C-alpha cells in the first residue's frame, strides 16, 4: 500500500526510563486520568520516602533517599510507567501528522507511531517530519522527567536517497539499514535475511547449551522432545506470524539446523546391521518442520485478526491489504495455506484452531527427481569426467 512512497521510522530510546519519571507529575496524571482517591493515596505512600543502599567491596553504604522514578521489580511499576507514557503520547499526537495508509481517501488510516511500553517507533513520510516529531516528543517527555537517549535512538528509511543523520536541536540520530524492535529484526529492504540469520544463530546457541542433556540415556526421548519444543524451538519461531517463507528467506538453513538437533534427540537407526542417520522423510513423519509450525502460526494469527472488531487497527489494516490490487506476499502465502486447511468458517474459533492443528501441509521438493541413471550412462559420465580433468591438468602443467 506504500510501495511507491517513502517511509521513515524512528526508534526512540529513553535514558533510564523507569528511574527518571517525576513522581509529582505521575500523581497529577493519575488524578487527571480519573483514578480514585484511595488508589492514588496508596500508590503515593509506596513511592514516598523510599531509600536505598549501595553494597561495595562487602561494605554497605548509609541509606539515601530516592525522589524520582518508580520502584524496580515492583509489579505495579510497568502500569505506572505506561500511565505516564500514555499522557505523553496523547499530547504528542496532537502536534504530528503521521502517515496515511490506504488507497481510498474515505478509508485511509492515519498511523503516527507504534508503542509497546517504552519501545516507541515514530512513523513519518520524510526526514523533515521525523525531526519535527522527535523534537516535539523530546519537549513533551521532558515535562515528566523522561529524556531521549540520542546515542541509542536510530532511524530507518524505506527508500533512502542518501545515507545521512537526522540533525535535531538536541542531538544526532544515525541512520541504519536494520533495527531490532521488540526482539525482531526489521530491515528497510523488506527482507527477512538478517532476521533468519539471527534465528539460525539462536538455534545453534540454544543447542550448544543443551546438547549434553540429549546425550544422556536416562532421559527419555519424549522428555527431550518436550524440552526441545518448549526451550529451543521458540528461539526460531518467535514473531514468525508475520514472516514470509518464499523467496530468499533462508528457511532451508533453519530447517537444516533443526534436523541436526532432532537427529541428536532420536539417535541413529540400524538398517541391515549398519548404523545410519535417520532419513529426512522418516524424521518428519514423527514431528513437524519449522516451516509447518510457522505456517500454522501465521494461519492462527490471520484468523485471530479476521475475527476482530472493525474498529480495531489490525483489522482495519488487514481489510486494506485484502482490498488492495496487489496485496502482499505474506497475504498470498497465508491464503494458499488456508486453501489447504480447507476451513471456510474463520469466525468459529474452535473449529478453525482444530483444523489448523491437524493439517499436514504439502511439502515442496528441494530437487526435482529426474530419470534414474543406467550403468551405461554412469560409465560414460565417469570416462568423460576423467578426460576433462586430464585435459585440465595438462593445460596447467604446460
mmCIF file of C-alpha atoms in Angstrom:
data_model
loop_
_atom_site.group_PDB
_atom_site.id
_atom_site.type_symbol
_atom_site.label_atom_id
_atom_site.label_comp_id
_atom_site.label_asym_id
_atom_site.label_seq_id
_atom_site.Cartn_x
_atom_site.Cartn_y
_atom_site.Cartn_z
ATOM 1 C CA UNK A 1 0.000 0.000 0.000
ATOM 2 C CA UNK A 2 3.021 2.264 0.434
ATOM 3 C CA UNK A 3 5.341 0.572 -2.066
ATOM 4 C CA UNK A 4 5.738 3.752 -4.116
ATOM 5 C CA UNK A 5 6.004 6.116 -1.136
ATOM 6 C CA UNK A 6 8.826 6.822 1.249
ATOM 7 C CA UNK A 7 8.514 5.912 4.927
ATOM 8 C CA UNK A 8 10.812 6.953 7.779
ATOM 9 C CA UNK A 9 10.715 5.012 11.067
ATOM 10 C CA UNK A 10 12.490 6.491 14.102
ATOM 11 C CA UNK A 11 13.095 4.102 17.008
ATOM 12 C CA UNK A 12 13.100 6.066 20.279
ATOM 13 C CA UNK A 13 15.108 5.044 23.335
ATOM 14 C CA UNK A 14 14.708 6.767 26.711
ATOM 15 C CA UNK A 15 17.569 7.178 29.198
ATOM 16 C CA UNK A 16 16.928 5.052 32.314
ATOM 17 C CA UNK A 17 13.195 5.289 31.671
ATOM 18 C CA UNK A 18 11.916 3.732 34.924
ATOM 19 C CA UNK A 19 14.359 5.705 37.095
ATOM 20 C CA UNK A 20 13.627 9.104 35.515
ATOM 21 C CA UNK A 21 9.864 9.503 35.994
ATOM 22 C CA UNK A 22 8.979 12.565 38.074
ATOM 23 C CA UNK A 23 6.754 11.303 40.897
ATOM 24 C CA UNK A 24 4.782 14.517 41.422
ATOM 25 C CA UNK A 25 3.921 14.571 37.714
ATOM 26 C CA UNK A 26 2.884 10.897 37.938
ATOM 27 C CA UNK A 27 0.471 11.682 40.790
ATOM 28 C CA UNK A 28 -1.066 14.561 38.787
ATOM 29 C CA UNK A 29 -1.510 12.344 35.701
ATOM 30 C CA UNK A 30 -3.251 9.639 37.760
ATOM 31 C CA UNK A 31 -5.676 12.277 39.054
ATOM 32 C CA UNK A 32 -6.237 13.559 35.502
ATOM 33 C CA UNK A 33 -6.979 10.020 34.256
ATOM 34 C CA UNK A 34 -9.734 9.622 36.854
ATOM 35 C CA UNK A 35 -8.082 7.133 39.217
ATOM 36 C CA UNK A 36 -9.945 7.142 42.537
ATOM 37 C CA UNK A 37 -8.505 8.926 45.563
ATOM 38 C CA UNK A 38 -7.983 5.790 47.687
ATOM 39 C CA UNK A 39 -5.879 4.063 44.997
ATOM 40 C CA UNK A 40 -3.869 7.239 44.382
ATOM 41 C CA UNK A 41 -3.146 7.613 48.106
ATOM 42 C CA UNK A 42 -1.912 4.009 48.422
ATOM 43 C CA UNK A 43 0.371 4.410 45.382
ATOM 44 C CA UNK A 44 1.699 7.736 46.680
ATOM 45 C CA UNK A 45 2.553 6.137 50.028
ATOM 46 C CA UNK A 46 4.545 3.349 48.316
ATOM 47 C CA UNK A 47 6.572 5.961 46.397
ATOM 48 C CA UNK A 48 7.132 8.419 49.241
ATOM 49 C CA UNK A 49 10.220 8.275 51.443
ATOM 50 C CA UNK A 50 11.865 5.394 49.555
ATOM 51 C CA UNK A 51 15.514 4.733 50.394
ATOM 52 C CA UNK A 52 18.288 2.548 49.040
ATOM 53 C CA UNK A 53 21.782 1.314 49.937
ATOM 54 C CA UNK A 54 24.862 0.500 47.859
ATOM 55 C CA UNK A 55 26.997 -2.551 48.611
ATOM 56 C CA UNK A 56 30.647 -2.202 47.513
ATOM 57 C CA UNK A 57 33.597 -4.420 48.467
ATOM 58 C CA UNK A 58 31.444 -6.131 51.105
ATOM 59 C CA UNK A 59 30.508 -2.863 52.807
ATOM 60 C CA UNK A 60 27.014 -1.337 52.769
ATOM 61 C CA UNK A 61 26.663 2.435 52.469
ATOM 62 C CA UNK A 62 24.369 4.644 54.516
ATOM 63 C CA UNK A 63 20.769 4.808 53.227
ATOM 64 C CA UNK A 64 19.927 7.640 50.834
ATOM 65 C CA UNK A 65 16.521 8.848 49.655
ATOM 66 C CA UNK A 66 15.253 8.261 46.113
ATOM 67 C CA UNK A 67 12.995 11.046 44.850
ATOM 68 C CA UNK A 68 12.447 10.090 41.190
ATOM 69 C CA UNK A 69 11.387 7.009 39.245
ATOM 70 C CA UNK A 70 9.204 4.007 40.005
ATOM 71 C CA UNK A 71 10.312 1.067 42.155
ATOM 72 C CA UNK A 72 12.420 -1.539 40.327
ATOM 73 C CA UNK A 73 10.942 -5.043 40.375
ATOM 74 C CA UNK A 74 7.547 -3.868 41.595
ATOM 75 C CA UNK A 75 4.610 -5.397 39.707
ATOM 76 C CA UNK A 76 2.860 -2.025 39.700
ATOM 77 C CA UNK A 77 5.788 -0.153 38.103
ATOM 78 C CA UNK A 78 5.050 -1.087 34.436
ATOM 79 C CA UNK A 79 1.447 0.125 34.846
ATOM 80 C CA UNK A 80 2.557 3.425 36.405
ATOM 81 C CA UNK A 81 5.126 3.946 33.664
ATOM 82 C CA UNK A 82 2.512 3.211 30.974
ATOM 83 C CA UNK A 83 0.235 5.843 32.530
ATOM 84 C CA UNK A 84 2.977 8.459 32.140
ATOM 85 C CA UNK A 85 3.765 7.323 28.596
ATOM 86 C CA UNK A 86 0.065 7.379 27.655
ATOM 87 C CA UNK A 87 -0.129 11.023 28.727
ATOM 88 C CA UNK A 88 2.976 11.851 26.666
ATOM 89 C CA UNK A 89 1.716 10.098 23.509
ATOM 90 C CA UNK A 90 -1.771 11.652 23.740
ATOM 91 C CA UNK A 91 -0.342 15.168 23.901
ATOM 92 C CA UNK A 92 2.311 14.410 21.249
ATOM 93 C CA UNK A 93 -0.216 13.039 18.723
ATOM 94 C CA UNK A 94 -1.967 16.415 18.617
ATOM 95 C CA UNK A 95 1.115 18.002 17.000
ATOM 96 C CA UNK A 96 2.261 15.426 14.399
ATOM 97 C CA UNK A 97 0.901 14.247 11.033
ATOM 98 C CA UNK A 98 1.959 10.594 10.794
ATOM 99 C CA UNK A 99 1.378 8.642 7.572
ATOM 100 C CA UNK A 100 -1.734 7.834 5.563
ATOM 101 C CA UNK A 101 -2.248 4.113 4.909
ATOM 102 C CA UNK A 102 -4.766 3.069 2.281
ATOM 103 C CA UNK A 103 -5.855 3.916 -1.252
ATOM 104 C CA UNK A 104 -9.317 5.486 -0.940
ATOM 105 C CA UNK A 105 -9.486 8.778 0.963
ATOM 106 C CA UNK A 106 -12.576 7.839 2.955
ATOM 107 C CA UNK A 107 -10.978 4.582 4.171
ATOM 108 C CA UNK A 108 -7.450 5.812 4.861
ATOM 109 C CA UNK A 109 -5.913 5.108 8.247
ATOM 110 C CA UNK A 110 -3.636 7.619 9.955
ATOM 111 C CA UNK A 111 -0.700 5.965 11.770
ATOM 112 C CA UNK A 112 1.645 8.113 13.853
ATOM 113 C CA UNK A 113 3.584 5.655 15.985
ATOM 114 C CA UNK A 114 3.879 2.109 17.275
ATOM 115 C CA UNK A 115 4.377 1.786 21.020
ATOM 116 C CA UNK A 116 4.855 -1.078 23.453
ATOM 117 C CA UNK A 117 5.955 0.028 26.942
ATOM 118 C CA UNK A 118 8.963 2.320 26.335
ATOM 119 C CA UNK A 119 9.703 0.905 22.841
ATOM 120 C CA UNK A 120 8.351 3.644 20.553
ATOM 121 C CA UNK A 121 8.638 3.758 16.761
ATOM 122 C CA UNK A 122 7.658 7.094 15.179
ATOM 123 C CA UNK A 123 6.402 6.750 11.578
ATOM 124 C CA UNK A 124 6.594 9.706 9.162
ATOM 125 C CA UNK A 125 6.616 10.404 5.416
ATOM 126 C CA UNK A 126 10.017 12.135 5.281
ATOM 127 C CA UNK A 127 13.053 13.143 7.315
ATOM 128 C CA UNK A 128 11.836 16.692 7.974
ATOM 129 C CA UNK A 129 8.658 15.406 9.609
ATOM 130 C CA UNK A 130 10.723 12.859 11.567
ATOM 131 C CA UNK A 131 12.938 15.616 13.020
ATOM 132 C CA UNK A 132 9.874 17.677 13.932
ATOM 133 C CA UNK A 133 8.171 14.691 15.597
ATOM 134 C CA UNK A 134 11.275 13.765 17.643
ATOM 135 C CA UNK A 135 11.801 17.338 18.830
ATOM 136 C CA UNK A 136 8.160 17.598 19.899
ATOM 137 C CA UNK A 137 8.380 14.266 21.751
ATOM 138 C CA UNK A 138 11.572 15.461 23.490
ATOM 139 C CA UNK A 139 9.799 18.638 24.620
ATOM 140 C CA UNK A 140 6.713 16.826 25.990
ATOM 141 C CA UNK A 141 8.610 13.918 27.587
ATOM 142 C CA UNK A 142 10.926 16.320 29.404
ATOM 143 C CA UNK A 143 7.957 17.599 31.435
ATOM 144 C CA UNK A 144 7.599 14.147 33.040
ATOM 145 C CA UNK A 145 11.334 13.670 33.632
ATOM 146 C CA UNK A 146 11.981 11.353 30.656
ATOM 147 C CA UNK A 147 14.903 12.111 28.337
ATOM 148 C CA UNK A 148 15.621 10.667 24.890
ATOM 149 C CA UNK A 149 18.960 8.865 24.506
ATOM 150 C CA UNK A 150 20.159 10.071 21.098
ATOM 151 C CA UNK A 151 23.106 7.653 21.118
ATOM 152 C CA UNK A 152 20.721 4.667 21.094
ATOM 153 C CA UNK A 153 17.912 6.261 19.061
ATOM 154 C CA UNK A 154 18.130 5.261 15.366
ATOM 155 C CA UNK A 155 16.091 5.813 12.250
ATOM 156 C CA UNK A 156 15.432 3.725 9.155
ATOM 157 C CA UNK A 157 14.235 4.873 5.729
ATOM 158 C CA UNK A 158 12.496 2.631 3.225
ATOM 159 C CA UNK A 159 13.807 4.393 0.095
ATOM 160 C CA UNK A 160 16.824 6.464 1.198
ATOM 161 C CA UNK A 161 18.268 8.846 -1.407
ATOM 162 C CA UNK A 162 21.476 9.099 0.616
ATOM 163 C CA UNK A 163 22.804 7.954 3.962
ATOM 164 C CA UNK A 164 22.774 10.843 6.399
ATOM 165 C CA UNK A 165 21.883 11.503 10.030
ATOM 166 C CA UNK A 166 18.880 13.381 11.389
ATOM 167 C CA UNK A 167 20.152 16.584 12.977
ATOM 168 C CA UNK A 168 17.741 17.652 15.729
ATOM 169 C CA UNK A 169 18.099 20.533 18.188
ATOM 170 C CA UNK A 170 19.035 18.132 20.965
ATOM 171 C CA UNK A 171 21.213 15.515 19.244
ATOM 172 C CA UNK A 172 22.109 13.484 16.156
ATOM 173 C CA UNK A 173 20.164 10.365 15.113
ATOM 174 C CA UNK A 174 22.075 7.866 12.964
ATOM 175 C CA UNK A 175 20.565 6.010 10.005
ATOM 176 C CA UNK A 176 20.594 2.179 9.972
ATOM 177 C CA UNK A 177 19.643 -0.480 7.420
ATOM 178 C CA UNK A 178 18.078 -2.761 10.022
ATOM 179 C CA UNK A 179 16.949 -2.477 13.635
ATOM 180 C CA UNK A 180 15.836 -4.922 16.335
ATOM 181 C CA UNK A 181 12.401 -3.790 17.520
ATOM 182 C CA UNK A 182 10.661 -5.896 20.184
ATOM 183 C CA UNK A 183 13.355 -8.577 19.689
ATOM 184 C CA UNK A 184 12.639 -8.955 15.970
ATOM 185 C CA UNK A 185 14.893 -7.521 13.240
ATOM 186 C CA UNK A 186 13.219 -5.114 10.792
ATOM 187 C CA UNK A 187 15.007 -4.354 7.505
ATOM 188 C CA UNK A 188 14.473 -1.316 5.310
ATOM 189 C CA UNK A 189 14.543 -3.576 2.227
ATOM 190 C CA UNK A 190 11.520 -5.656 3.437
ATOM 191 C CA UNK A 191 13.792 -8.721 3.518
ATOM 192 C CA UNK A 192 13.950 -11.455 6.166
ATOM 193 C CA UNK A 193 17.600 -12.360 5.557
ATOM 194 C CA UNK A 194 19.159 -10.850 8.701
ATOM 195 C CA UNK A 195 16.224 -11.965 10.888
ATOM 196 C CA UNK A 196 16.612 -15.548 9.654
ATOM 197 C CA UNK A 197 20.387 -15.461 10.166
ATOM 198 C CA UNK A 198 19.733 -14.493 13.773
ATOM 199 C CA UNK A 199 17.197 -17.317 14.088
ATOM 200 C CA UNK A 200 19.875 -19.781 12.953
ATOM 201 C CA UNK A 201 22.352 -18.298 15.448
ATOM 202 C CA UNK A 202 19.790 -18.540 18.276
ATOM 203 C CA UNK A 203 19.082 -22.187 17.416
ATOM 204 C CA UNK A 204 22.801 -23.002 17.413
ATOM 205 C CA UNK A 205 23.374 -21.185 20.709
ATOM 206 C CA UNK A 206 20.430 -22.896 22.402
ATOM 207 C CA UNK A 207 21.550 -26.292 21.069
ATOM 208 C CA UNK A 208 25.111 -25.847 22.378
ATOM 209 C CA UNK A 209 23.753 -25.070 25.833
ATOM 210 C CA UNK A 210 21.610 -28.224 25.947
ATOM 211 C CA UNK A 211 23.307 -30.833 23.715
ATOM 212 C CA UNK A 212 24.907 -32.580 26.720
ATOM 213 C CA UNK A 213 21.440 -33.370 28.106
ATOM 214 C CA UNK A 214 20.430 -35.012 24.817
ATOM 215 C CA UNK A 215 23.359 -37.458 25.188
ATOM 216 C CA UNK A 216 22.001 -38.815 28.472
ATOM 217 C CA UNK A 217 20.261 -42.173 28.103
ATOM 218 C CA UNK A 218 18.496 -41.749 31.440
ATOM 219 C CA UNK A 219 16.318 -39.020 29.877
ATOM 220 C CA UNK A 220 13.504 -40.377 27.717
ATOM 221 C CA UNK A 221 13.087 -39.325 24.104
ATOM 222 C CA UNK A 222 9.687 -37.827 24.938
ATOM 223 C CA UNK A 223 11.218 -35.634 27.639
ATOM 224 C CA UNK A 224 13.919 -34.470 25.221
ATOM 225 C CA UNK A 225 11.284 -33.574 22.606
ATOM 226 C CA UNK A 226 9.231 -31.645 25.162
ATOM 227 C CA UNK A 227 12.372 -29.784 26.197
ATOM 228 C CA UNK A 228 13.149 -29.007 22.549
ATOM 229 C CA UNK A 229 9.609 -27.762 21.841
ATOM 230 C CA UNK A 230 9.477 -25.525 24.927
ATOM 231 C CA UNK A 231 13.079 -24.253 25.110
ATOM 232 C CA UNK A 232 14.856 -24.397 21.739
ATOM 233 C CA UNK A 233 12.108 -24.212 19.099
ATOM 234 C CA UNK A 234 10.635 -20.886 20.375
ATOM 235 C CA UNK A 235 14.008 -19.269 19.600
ATOM 236 C CA UNK A 236 13.369 -19.881 15.886
ATOM 237 C CA UNK A 237 9.637 -19.190 15.635
ATOM 238 C CA UNK A 238 9.382 -16.057 17.789
ATOM 239 C CA UNK A 239 7.417 -13.373 15.868
ATOM 240 C CA UNK A 240 7.079 -15.757 12.907
ATOM 241 C CA UNK A 241 3.378 -14.902 12.463
ATOM 242 C CA UNK A 242 4.295 -12.118 10.020
ATOM 243 C CA UNK A 243 7.120 -13.976 8.290
ATOM 244 C CA UNK A 244 7.328 -14.647 4.528
ATOM 245 C CA UNK A 245 8.637 -18.137 3.748
ATOM 246 C CA UNK A 246 9.089 -17.930 -0.030
ATOM 247 C CA UNK A 247 11.903 -16.197 -1.913
ATOM 248 C CA UNK A 248 15.395 -15.734 -0.493
ATOM 249 C CA UNK A 249 14.335 -16.216 3.119
ATOM 250 C CA UNK A 250 16.944 -18.875 4.039
ATOM 251 C CA UNK A 251 14.243 -21.012 5.632
ATOM 252 C CA UNK A 252 16.120 -24.079 4.368
ATOM 253 C CA UNK A 253 19.129 -23.162 6.532
ATOM 254 C CA UNK A 254 16.881 -23.007 9.597
ATOM 255 C CA UNK A 255 15.415 -26.439 8.799
ATOM 256 C CA UNK A 256 18.938 -27.813 8.321
ATOM 257 C CA UNK A 257 19.870 -26.739 11.850
ATOM 258 C CA UNK A 258 16.562 -28.134 13.114
ATOM 259 C CA UNK A 259 17.282 -31.584 11.581
ATOM 260 C CA UNK A 260 20.672 -31.626 13.270
ATOM 261 C CA UNK A 261 19.012 -31.195 16.679
ATOM 262 C CA UNK A 262 16.200 -33.683 16.007
ATOM 263 C CA UNK A 263 18.655 -36.363 14.829
ATOM 264 C CA UNK A 264 20.554 -35.858 18.076
ATOM 265 C CA UNK A 265 17.328 -36.485 20.005
ATOM 266 C CA UNK A 266 16.137 -39.516 18.009
ATOM 267 C CA UNK A 267 19.616 -41.004 17.581
ATOM 268 C CA UNK A 268 20.812 -43.290 14.735
ATOM 269 C CA UNK A 269 18.828 -46.199 13.280
ATOM 270 C CA UNK A 270 20.000 -49.705 12.374
ATOM 271 C CA UNK A 271 19.407 -50.842 8.791
ATOM 272 C CA UNK A 272 20.676 -54.304 7.843
ATOM 273 C CA UNK A 273 23.296 -54.198 10.593
ATOM 274 C CA UNK A 274 24.518 -50.714 9.605
ATOM 275 C CA UNK A 275 24.000 -47.728 11.886
ATOM 276 C CA UNK A 276 22.992 -44.601 9.980
ATOM 277 C CA UNK A 277 21.309 -41.203 10.422
ATOM 278 C CA UNK A 278 17.545 -41.233 10.306
ATOM 279 C CA UNK A 279 16.448 -40.120 6.782
ATOM 280 C CA UNK A 280 14.724 -36.767 6.384
ATOM 281 C CA UNK A 281 11.387 -38.182 5.197
ATOM 282 C CA UNK A 282 11.205 -40.525 8.211
ATOM 283 C CA UNK A 283 12.300 -37.781 10.605
ATOM 284 C CA UNK A 284 9.407 -35.516 9.642
ATOM 285 C CA UNK A 285 6.867 -38.336 9.917
ATOM 286 C CA UNK A 286 7.296 -38.052 13.684
ATOM 287 C CA UNK A 287 7.342 -34.264 14.016
ATOM 288 C CA UNK A 288 6.505 -31.075 12.121
ATOM 289 C CA UNK A 289 9.095 -28.974 10.327
ATOM 290 C CA UNK A 290 9.805 -25.417 11.409
ATOM 291 C CA UNK A 291 8.204 -24.281 8.151
ATOM 292 C CA UNK A 292 4.978 -26.098 9.056
ATOM 293 C CA UNK A 293 4.984 -24.557 12.534
ATOM 294 C CA UNK A 294 5.417 -21.086 11.032
ATOM 295 C CA UNK A 295 2.623 -21.675 8.502
ATOM 296 C CA UNK A 296 0.262 -22.833 11.256
ATOM 297 C CA UNK A 297 1.108 -19.840 13.437
ATOM 298 C CA UNK A 298 0.502 -17.479 10.504
ATOM 299 C CA UNK A 299 -2.883 -19.061 9.811
ATOM 300 C CA UNK A 300 -3.882 -18.730 13.501
ATOM 301 C CA UNK A 301 -2.761 -15.092 13.541
ATOM 302 C CA UNK A 302 -4.682 -14.327 10.327
ATOM 303 C CA UNK A 303 -7.846 -15.937 11.729
ATOM 304 C CA UNK A 304 -7.380 -14.076 15.029
ATOM 305 C CA UNK A 305 -7.192 -10.690 13.266
ATOM 306 C CA UNK A 306 -10.054 -11.681 10.943
ATOM 307 C CA UNK A 307 -12.323 -12.206 13.982
ATOM 308 C CA UNK A 308 -11.520 -8.778 15.474
ATOM 309 C CA UNK A 309 -13.999 -5.905 15.513
ATOM 310 C CA UNK A 310 -13.871 -3.465 12.594
ATOM 311 C CA UNK A 311 -12.885 -0.601 14.910
ATOM 312 C CA UNK A 312 -9.556 -2.226 15.892
ATOM 313 C CA UNK A 313 -6.489 -1.055 13.928
ATOM 314 C CA UNK A 314 -5.074 -4.532 12.971
ATOM 315 C CA UNK A 315 -8.479 -5.425 11.488
ATOM 316 C CA UNK A 316 -8.551 -2.160 9.514
ATOM 317 C CA UNK A 317 -5.057 -2.811 8.153
ATOM 318 C CA UNK A 318 -5.956 -6.377 7.150
ATOM 319 C CA UNK A 319 -9.057 -5.164 5.292
ATOM 320 C CA UNK A 320 -6.968 -2.567 3.438
ATOM 321 C CA UNK A 321 -4.424 -5.191 2.385
ATOM 322 C CA UNK A 322 -7.156 -7.592 1.258
ATOM 323 C CA UNK A 323 -8.946 -4.883 -0.759
ATOM 324 C CA UNK A 324 -5.781 -3.569 -2.439
ATOM 325 C CA UNK A 325 -4.996 -4.670 -6.001
ATOM 326 C CA UNK A 326 -1.531 -6.121 -5.399
ATOM 327 C CA UNK A 327 -1.787 -7.220 -1.748
ATOM 328 C CA UNK A 328 1.340 -8.527 -0.034
ATOM 329 C CA UNK A 329 3.443 -11.667 -0.352
ATOM 330 C CA UNK A 330 2.520 -12.610 3.218
ATOM 331 C CA UNK A 331 -1.211 -12.453 2.465
ATOM 332 C CA UNK A 332 -0.813 -14.544 -0.700
ATOM 333 C CA UNK A 333 1.070 -17.267 1.184
ATOM 334 C CA UNK A 334 -1.465 -17.333 4.042
ATOM 335 C CA UNK A 335 -4.417 -17.579 1.650
ATOM 336 C CA UNK A 336 -2.778 -20.558 -0.098
ATOM 337 C CA UNK A 337 -2.298 -22.219 3.301
ATOM 338 C CA UNK A 338 -5.958 -21.632 4.194
ATOM 339 C CA UNK A 339 -6.983 -23.413 0.980
ATOM 340 C CA UNK A 340 -5.031 -26.487 2.124
ATOM 341 C CA UNK A 341 -6.505 -26.227 5.621
ATOM 342 C CA UNK A 342 -9.952 -26.155 3.982
ATOM 343 C CA UNK A 343 -11.646 -24.052 6.627
ATOM 344 C CA UNK A 344 -14.374 -21.718 5.412
ATOM 345 C CA UNK A 345 -15.748 -20.517 8.731
ATOM 346 C CA UNK A 346 -12.952 -18.449 10.310
ATOM 347 C CA UNK A 347 -15.442 -16.978 12.785
ATOM 348 C CA UNK A 348 -15.691 -20.356 14.551
ATOM 349 C CA UNK A 349 -12.532 -20.210 16.675
ATOM 350 C CA UNK A 350 -12.698 -23.793 17.994
ATOM 351 C CA UNK A 351 -13.201 -25.448 14.596
ATOM 352 C CA UNK A 352 -10.618 -23.206 12.925
ATOM 353 C CA UNK A 353 -7.910 -23.953 15.504
ATOM 354 C CA UNK A 354 -8.662 -27.693 15.386
ATOM 355 C CA UNK A 355 -8.242 -27.831 11.594
ATOM 356 C CA UNK A 356 -5.044 -25.761 11.694
ATOM 357 C CA UNK A 357 -3.552 -28.001 14.406
ATOM 358 C CA UNK A 358 -4.237 -31.223 12.442
ATOM 359 C CA UNK A 359 -3.413 -30.084 8.899
ATOM 360 C CA UNK A 360 -0.455 -31.623 7.062
ATOM 361 C CA UNK A 361 0.877 -29.169 4.502
ATOM 362 C CA UNK A 362 2.180 -30.313 1.133
ATOM 363 C CA UNK A 363 5.973 -30.288 1.121
ATOM 364 C CA UNK A 364 7.893 -28.776 -1.778
ATOM 365 C CA UNK A 365 10.732 -30.901 -3.101
ATOM 366 C CA UNK A 366 14.105 -29.191 -2.922
ATOM 367 C CA UNK A 367 15.196 -31.016 -6.072
ATOM 368 C CA UNK A 368 13.011 -32.395 -8.826
ATOM 369 C CA UNK A 369 13.951 -36.071 -9.328
ATOM 370 C CA UNK A 370 14.848 -36.980 -12.903
ATOM 371 C CA UNK A 371 15.236 -40.283 -14.760
ATOM 372 C CA UNK A 372 17.329 -42.858 -12.905
ATOM 373 C CA UNK A 373 20.796 -43.267 -14.429
ATOM 374 C CA UNK A 374 21.658 -46.609 -16.022
ATOM 375 C CA UNK A 375 25.037 -48.331 -15.505
ATOM 376 C CA UNK A 376 25.995 -47.469 -19.085
ATOM 377 C CA UNK A 377 25.251 -43.778 -18.547
ATOM 378 C CA UNK A 378 27.232 -43.750 -15.294
ATOM 379 C CA UNK A 379 30.228 -45.309 -17.096
ATOM 380 C CA UNK A 380 30.073 -42.767 -19.940
ATOM 381 C CA UNK A 381 29.868 -39.894 -17.451
ATOM 382 C CA UNK A 382 32.842 -41.263 -15.484
ATOM 383 C CA UNK A 383 35.006 -41.573 -18.624
ATOM 384 C CA UNK A 384 34.029 -38.091 -19.785
ATOM 385 C CA UNK A 385 34.989 -36.563 -16.428
ATOM 386 C CA UNK A 386 38.338 -38.401 -16.443
ATOM 387 C CA UNK A 387 39.148 -36.943 -19.873
ATOM 388 C CA UNK A 388 38.073 -33.474 -18.669
ATOM 389 C CA UNK A 389 40.344 -33.496 -15.606
ATOM 390 C CA UNK A 390 43.297 -34.942 -17.545
ATOM 391 C CA UNK A 391 42.994 -32.151 -20.127
ATOM 392 C CA UNK A 392 42.758 -29.524 -17.383
ATOM 393 C CA UNK A 393 45.836 -30.936 -15.616
ATOM 394 C CA UNK A 394 47.857 -30.939 -18.851
ATOM 395 C CA UNK A 395 46.847 -27.338 -19.508
ATOM 396 C CA UNK A 396 48.041 -26.261 -16.044
ATOM 397 C CA UNK A 397 51.410 -28.036 -16.471
ATOM 398 C CA UNK A 398 52.065 -26.546 -19.919
#
